Coordinates of C-alpha atoms in Angstrom, one line a residue:
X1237 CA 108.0 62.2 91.2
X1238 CA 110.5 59.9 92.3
X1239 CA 113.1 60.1 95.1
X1240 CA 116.6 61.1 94.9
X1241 CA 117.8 60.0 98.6
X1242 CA 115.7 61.8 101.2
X1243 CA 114.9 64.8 98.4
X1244 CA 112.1 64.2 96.2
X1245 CA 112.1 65.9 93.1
X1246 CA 109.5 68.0 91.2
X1247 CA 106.8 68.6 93.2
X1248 CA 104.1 70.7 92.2
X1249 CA 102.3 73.2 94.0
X1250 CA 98.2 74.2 93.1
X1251 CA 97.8 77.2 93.9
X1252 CA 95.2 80.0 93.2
X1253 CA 96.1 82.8 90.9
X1254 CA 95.2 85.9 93.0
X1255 CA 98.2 87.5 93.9
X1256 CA 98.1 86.5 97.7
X1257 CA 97.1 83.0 97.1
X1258 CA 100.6 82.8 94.3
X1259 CA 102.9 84.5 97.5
X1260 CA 101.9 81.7 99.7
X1261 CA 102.3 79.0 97.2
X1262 CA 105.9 80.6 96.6
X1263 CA 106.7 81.1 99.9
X1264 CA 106.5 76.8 100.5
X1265 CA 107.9 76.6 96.9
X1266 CA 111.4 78.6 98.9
X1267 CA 110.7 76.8 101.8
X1268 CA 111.2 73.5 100.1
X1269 CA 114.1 74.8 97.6
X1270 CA 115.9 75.7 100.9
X1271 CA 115.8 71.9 101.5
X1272 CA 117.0 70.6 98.1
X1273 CA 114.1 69.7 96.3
X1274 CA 112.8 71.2 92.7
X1275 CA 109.3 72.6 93.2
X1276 CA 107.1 74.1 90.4
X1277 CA 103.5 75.8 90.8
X1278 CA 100.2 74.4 89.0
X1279 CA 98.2 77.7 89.1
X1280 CA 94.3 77.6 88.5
X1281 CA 91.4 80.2 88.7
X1282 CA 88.5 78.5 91.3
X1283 CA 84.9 78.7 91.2
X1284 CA 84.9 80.4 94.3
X1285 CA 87.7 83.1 92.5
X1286 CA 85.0 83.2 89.5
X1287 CA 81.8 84.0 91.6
X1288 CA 81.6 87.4 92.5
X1289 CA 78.1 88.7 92.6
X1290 CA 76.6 85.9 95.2
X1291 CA 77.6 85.7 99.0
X1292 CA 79.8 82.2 99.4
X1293 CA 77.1 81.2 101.7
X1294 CA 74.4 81.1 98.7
X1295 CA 77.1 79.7 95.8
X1296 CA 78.6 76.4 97.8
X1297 CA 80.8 77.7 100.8
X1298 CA 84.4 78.5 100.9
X1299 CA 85.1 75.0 99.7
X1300 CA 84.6 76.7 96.4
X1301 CA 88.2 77.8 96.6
X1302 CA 89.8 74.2 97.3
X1303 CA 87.9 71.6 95.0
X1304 CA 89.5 71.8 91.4
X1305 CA 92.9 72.1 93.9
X1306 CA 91.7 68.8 95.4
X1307 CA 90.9 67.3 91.5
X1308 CA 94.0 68.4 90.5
X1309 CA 95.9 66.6 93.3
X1310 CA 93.3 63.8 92.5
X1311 CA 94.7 63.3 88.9
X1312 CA 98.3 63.3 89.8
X1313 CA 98.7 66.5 88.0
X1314 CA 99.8 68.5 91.6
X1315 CA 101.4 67.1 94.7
X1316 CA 100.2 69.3 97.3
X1317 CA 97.7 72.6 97.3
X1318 CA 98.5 75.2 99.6
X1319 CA 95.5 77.1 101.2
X1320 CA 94.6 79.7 103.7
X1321 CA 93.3 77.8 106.1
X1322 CA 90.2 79.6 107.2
X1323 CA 89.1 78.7 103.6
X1324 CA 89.5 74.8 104.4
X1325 CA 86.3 73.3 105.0
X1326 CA 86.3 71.6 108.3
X1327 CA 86.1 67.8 107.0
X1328 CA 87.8 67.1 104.3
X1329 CA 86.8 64.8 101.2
X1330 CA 87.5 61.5 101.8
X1331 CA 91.1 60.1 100.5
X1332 CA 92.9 64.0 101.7
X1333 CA 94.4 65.1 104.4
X1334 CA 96.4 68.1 106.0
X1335 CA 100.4 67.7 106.2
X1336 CA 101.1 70.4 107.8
X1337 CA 100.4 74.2 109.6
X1338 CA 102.5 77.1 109.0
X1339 CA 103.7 79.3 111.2
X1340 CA 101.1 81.6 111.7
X1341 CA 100.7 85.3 110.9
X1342 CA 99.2 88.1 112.3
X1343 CA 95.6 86.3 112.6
X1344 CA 93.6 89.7 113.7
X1345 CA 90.9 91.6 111.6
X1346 CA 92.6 94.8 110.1
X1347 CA 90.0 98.1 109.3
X1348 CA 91.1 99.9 106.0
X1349 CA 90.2 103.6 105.3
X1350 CA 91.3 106.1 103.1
X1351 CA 90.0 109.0 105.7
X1352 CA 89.4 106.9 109.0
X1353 CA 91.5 106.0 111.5
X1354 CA 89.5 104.1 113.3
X1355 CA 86.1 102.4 113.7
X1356 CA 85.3 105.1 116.2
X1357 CA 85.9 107.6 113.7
X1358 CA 83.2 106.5 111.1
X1359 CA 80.1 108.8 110.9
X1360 CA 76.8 107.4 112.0
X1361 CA 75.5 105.6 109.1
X1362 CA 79.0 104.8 107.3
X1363 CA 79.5 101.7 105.0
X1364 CA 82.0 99.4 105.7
X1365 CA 82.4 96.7 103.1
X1366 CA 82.9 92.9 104.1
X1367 CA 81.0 90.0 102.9
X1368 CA 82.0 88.0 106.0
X1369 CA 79.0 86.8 108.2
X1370 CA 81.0 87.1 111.1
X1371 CA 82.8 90.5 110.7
X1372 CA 78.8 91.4 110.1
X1373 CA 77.7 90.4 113.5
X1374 CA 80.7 91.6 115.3
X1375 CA 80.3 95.0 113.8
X1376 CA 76.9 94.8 114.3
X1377 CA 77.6 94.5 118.1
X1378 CA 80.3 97.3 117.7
X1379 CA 78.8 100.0 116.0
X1380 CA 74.8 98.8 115.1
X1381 CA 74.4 102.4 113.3
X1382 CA 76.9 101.6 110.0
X1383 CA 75.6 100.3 107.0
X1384 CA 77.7 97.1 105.7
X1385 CA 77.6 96.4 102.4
X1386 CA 78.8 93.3 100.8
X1387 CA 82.7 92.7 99.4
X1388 CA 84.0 90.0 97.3
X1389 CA 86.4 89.8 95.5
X1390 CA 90.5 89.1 96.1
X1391 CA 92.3 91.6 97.9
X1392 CA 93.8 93.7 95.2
X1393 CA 90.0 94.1 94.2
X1394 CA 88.8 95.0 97.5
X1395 CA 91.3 97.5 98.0
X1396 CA 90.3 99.0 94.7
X1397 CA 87.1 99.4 95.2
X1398 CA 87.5 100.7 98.5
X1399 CA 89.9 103.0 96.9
X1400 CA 87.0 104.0 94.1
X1401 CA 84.6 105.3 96.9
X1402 CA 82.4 102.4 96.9
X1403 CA 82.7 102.3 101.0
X1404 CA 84.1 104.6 103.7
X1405 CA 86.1 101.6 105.1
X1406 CA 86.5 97.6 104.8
X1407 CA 87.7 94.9 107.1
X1408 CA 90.3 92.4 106.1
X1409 CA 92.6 89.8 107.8
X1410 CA 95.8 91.7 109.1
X1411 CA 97.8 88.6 107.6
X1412 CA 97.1 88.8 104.2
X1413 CA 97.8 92.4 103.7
X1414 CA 101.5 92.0 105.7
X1415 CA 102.4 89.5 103.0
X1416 CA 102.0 91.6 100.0
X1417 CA 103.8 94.4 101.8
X1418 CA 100.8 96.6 102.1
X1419 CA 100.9 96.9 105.9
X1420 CA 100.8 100.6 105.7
X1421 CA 97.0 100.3 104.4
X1422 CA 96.1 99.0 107.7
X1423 CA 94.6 101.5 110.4
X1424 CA 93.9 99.6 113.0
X1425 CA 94.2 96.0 113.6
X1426 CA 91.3 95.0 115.7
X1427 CA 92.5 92.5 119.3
X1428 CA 90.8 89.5 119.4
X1429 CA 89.4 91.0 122.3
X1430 CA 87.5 93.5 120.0
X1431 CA 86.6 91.4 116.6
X1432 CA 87.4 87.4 117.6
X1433 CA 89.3 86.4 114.1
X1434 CA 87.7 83.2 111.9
X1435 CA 89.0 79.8 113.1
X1436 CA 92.4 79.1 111.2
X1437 CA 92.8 82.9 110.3
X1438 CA 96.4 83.6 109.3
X1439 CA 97.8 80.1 108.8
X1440 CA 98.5 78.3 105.7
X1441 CA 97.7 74.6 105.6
X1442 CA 98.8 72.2 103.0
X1443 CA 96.8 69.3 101.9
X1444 CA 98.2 65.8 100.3
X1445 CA 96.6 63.2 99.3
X1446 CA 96.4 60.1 102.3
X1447 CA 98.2 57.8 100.1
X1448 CA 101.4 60.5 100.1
X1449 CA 103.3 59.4 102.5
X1450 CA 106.5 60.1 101.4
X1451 CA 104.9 64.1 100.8
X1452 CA 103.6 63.9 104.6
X1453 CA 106.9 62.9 106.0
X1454 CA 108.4 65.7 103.8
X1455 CA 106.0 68.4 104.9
X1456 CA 106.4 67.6 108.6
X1457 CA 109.0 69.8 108.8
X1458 CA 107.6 72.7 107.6
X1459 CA 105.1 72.5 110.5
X1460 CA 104.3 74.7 113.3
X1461 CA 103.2 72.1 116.2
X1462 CA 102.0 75.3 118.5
X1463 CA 99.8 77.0 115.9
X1464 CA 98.8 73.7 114.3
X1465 CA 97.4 72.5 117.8
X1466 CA 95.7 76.2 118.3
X1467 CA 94.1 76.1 115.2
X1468 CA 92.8 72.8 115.8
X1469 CA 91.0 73.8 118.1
X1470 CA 89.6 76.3 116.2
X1471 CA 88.6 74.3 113.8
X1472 CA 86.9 71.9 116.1
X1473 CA 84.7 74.5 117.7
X1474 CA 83.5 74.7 113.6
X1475 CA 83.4 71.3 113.4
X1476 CA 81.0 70.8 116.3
X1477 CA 78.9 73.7 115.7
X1478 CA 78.2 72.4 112.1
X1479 CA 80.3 75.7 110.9
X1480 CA 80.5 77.2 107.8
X1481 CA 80.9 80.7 106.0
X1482 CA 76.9 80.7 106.3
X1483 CA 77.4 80.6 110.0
X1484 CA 78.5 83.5 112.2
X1485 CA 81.1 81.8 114.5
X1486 CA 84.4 82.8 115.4
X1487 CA 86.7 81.1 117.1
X1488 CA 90.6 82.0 118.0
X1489 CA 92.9 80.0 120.4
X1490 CA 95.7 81.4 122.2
X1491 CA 98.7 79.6 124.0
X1492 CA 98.6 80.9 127.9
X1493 CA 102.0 81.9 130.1
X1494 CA 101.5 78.3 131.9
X1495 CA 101.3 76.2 128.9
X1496 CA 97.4 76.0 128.8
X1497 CA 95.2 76.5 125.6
X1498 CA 92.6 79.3 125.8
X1499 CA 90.3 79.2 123.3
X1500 CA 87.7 82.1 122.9
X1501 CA 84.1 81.8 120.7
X1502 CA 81.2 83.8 119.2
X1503 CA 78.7 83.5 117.6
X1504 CA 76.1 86.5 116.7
X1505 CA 72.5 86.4 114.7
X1506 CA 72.5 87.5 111.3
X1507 CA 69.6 89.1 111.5
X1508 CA 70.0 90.9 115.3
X1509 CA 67.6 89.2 117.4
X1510 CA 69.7 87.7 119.6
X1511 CA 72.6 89.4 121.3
X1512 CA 76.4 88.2 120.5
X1513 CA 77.5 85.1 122.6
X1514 CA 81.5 85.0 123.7
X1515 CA 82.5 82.1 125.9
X1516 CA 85.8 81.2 126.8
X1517 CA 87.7 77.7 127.4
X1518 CA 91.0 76.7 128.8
X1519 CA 92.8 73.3 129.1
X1520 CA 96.2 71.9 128.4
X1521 CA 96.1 70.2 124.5
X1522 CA 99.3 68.4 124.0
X1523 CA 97.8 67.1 121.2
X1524 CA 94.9 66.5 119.0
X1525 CA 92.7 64.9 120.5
X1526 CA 92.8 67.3 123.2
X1527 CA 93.2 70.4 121.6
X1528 CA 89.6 68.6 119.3
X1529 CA 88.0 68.3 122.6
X1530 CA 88.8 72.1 124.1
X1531 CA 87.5 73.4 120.7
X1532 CA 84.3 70.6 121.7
X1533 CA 83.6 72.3 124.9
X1534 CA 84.0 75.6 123.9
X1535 CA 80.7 74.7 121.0
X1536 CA 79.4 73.2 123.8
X1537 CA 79.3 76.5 126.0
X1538 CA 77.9 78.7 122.3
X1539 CA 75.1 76.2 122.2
X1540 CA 74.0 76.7 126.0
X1541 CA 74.0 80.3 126.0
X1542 CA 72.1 80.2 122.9
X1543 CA 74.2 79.8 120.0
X1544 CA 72.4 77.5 117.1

């Protein structure tokens, strides 16, 4: 890479190849063409994109979809690896950091059915696919008569097994299915207030290496300050409660009409013996460190009302 006045030239993007994870990475790649710079995309296939039969809480996490992006940005052979966020672990390896947040997109859960129209409408006893610890629990708490059977797989996949009969519904994030243009599929999308969404659901985060500074100082204008801070808070209430996709939390933060952060939490038992815990927090977070410690407070409230 090397700089032609403030443009740099030839970056390159790693991406996943799923068709979702190649529209993000092309929608930065237009984002940074608009500003004059030649972009290219570095796509790879994960292990997290190869292991399908396991849950991700039994095969390594949902870091499984970020390291060979992170080797590849390692070796100089990509510049920066764009990622849903909720698929960022919470701390990253030492030597990377985050640039930036995107603008954020629809972050709710969506319900998709080829005969339902809602979740009220599923017989006792239905199956609704999702592989998702914490869509489990919150169903669960919803509608404890439905059967959920596990769903991996990218989202052309899930749709088409969905489509093939294997479930009477499944539950996605509203976000991804509005970027491929297949909003229509959606029949309800659930309000926070129904099914809390996953900390950093519907953002896009890039990652750089530390050393990049040129590539941070680039990428700081493709950031979203508001939904950054909100989902740092999300990701904070993770953080402090040790989260993980093996752990049944969701958090989602919401700016308020005064200017405050809200940030609402849950956490359920996998197994059902203890009832779902919401708690709620508010404080203003004009920055980091603040909007770290509302998302502190807000684990801090799980873990008293019985959260572990």
């Amino acid at each position: 890479m090397y700089f032609l006045g403030a443009v740099l030239s030839n970056i390159v993007i790693a991406t996943r190849e799923s068709r979702l994870a190649l529209w993000q990475a092309e929608h930065v790649q237009a984002l940074l063409q608009e500003k004059g710079h030649a972009v290219s995309l570095l796509g790879m296939t994960t292990r997290g994109d190869q292991i399908l039969d396991k849950s991700l809480s039994k095969v390594g996490g949902k870091g499984l979809f970020v390291k060979e992006l992170e080797l590849a940005l390692e070796e100089g052979r990509a510049d920066i690896a764009v990622h849903s966020l909720k698929d960022v672990p919470m701390d990253l390896p030492e030597g990377f950091v985050l640039a930036c947040v995107l603008e954020r997109e629809d972050p709710r859960d969506a319900l998709v059915s080829p005969r339902y129209a809602s979740l009220d409408e599923l017989p006792q006893g239905a199956v609704v696919g999702t592989s998702s610890l914490r869509r489990v629990v919150l169903l669960r708490a919803l509608r404890p008569d439905l059967r959920i059977g596990p769903l991996r797989g990218n989202l052309d996949t899930r749709l088409r097994k969905l489509d093939e009969g294997q479930y009477d519904a499944i539950v996605l994030a509203a976000a991804g299915l509005k970027r491929l243009g297949l909003e229509e599929r959606i029949r309800v999308a659930f309000e926070p207030d129904t099914m809390l969404p996953a900390a950093g659901q519907g953002a896009l985060g890039i990652e750089v290496r530390a050393d990049r500074a040129d590539l941070i100082a680039l990428l700081a204008s493709l950031s979203h300050r508001g939904d950054w801070l909100a989902t740092a808070a999300e990701r904070a209430v993770s953080r402090s409660m040790g989260g993980s996709c093996s752990m049944p939390l969701a958090a989602h933060a919401r700016w308020q009409a005064d200017g405050a952060l809200r940030i609402d939490a849950a956490w359920g038992d996998p197994e059902g013996n203890v009832p779902l815990v919401r708690v709620h927090a508010e404080a203003e977070a004009a920055d980091f460190a603040q909007a770290g410690v509302l998302g502190e407070q807000a684990a801090t409230l799980l873990r008293a009302a019985g959260a572990h």
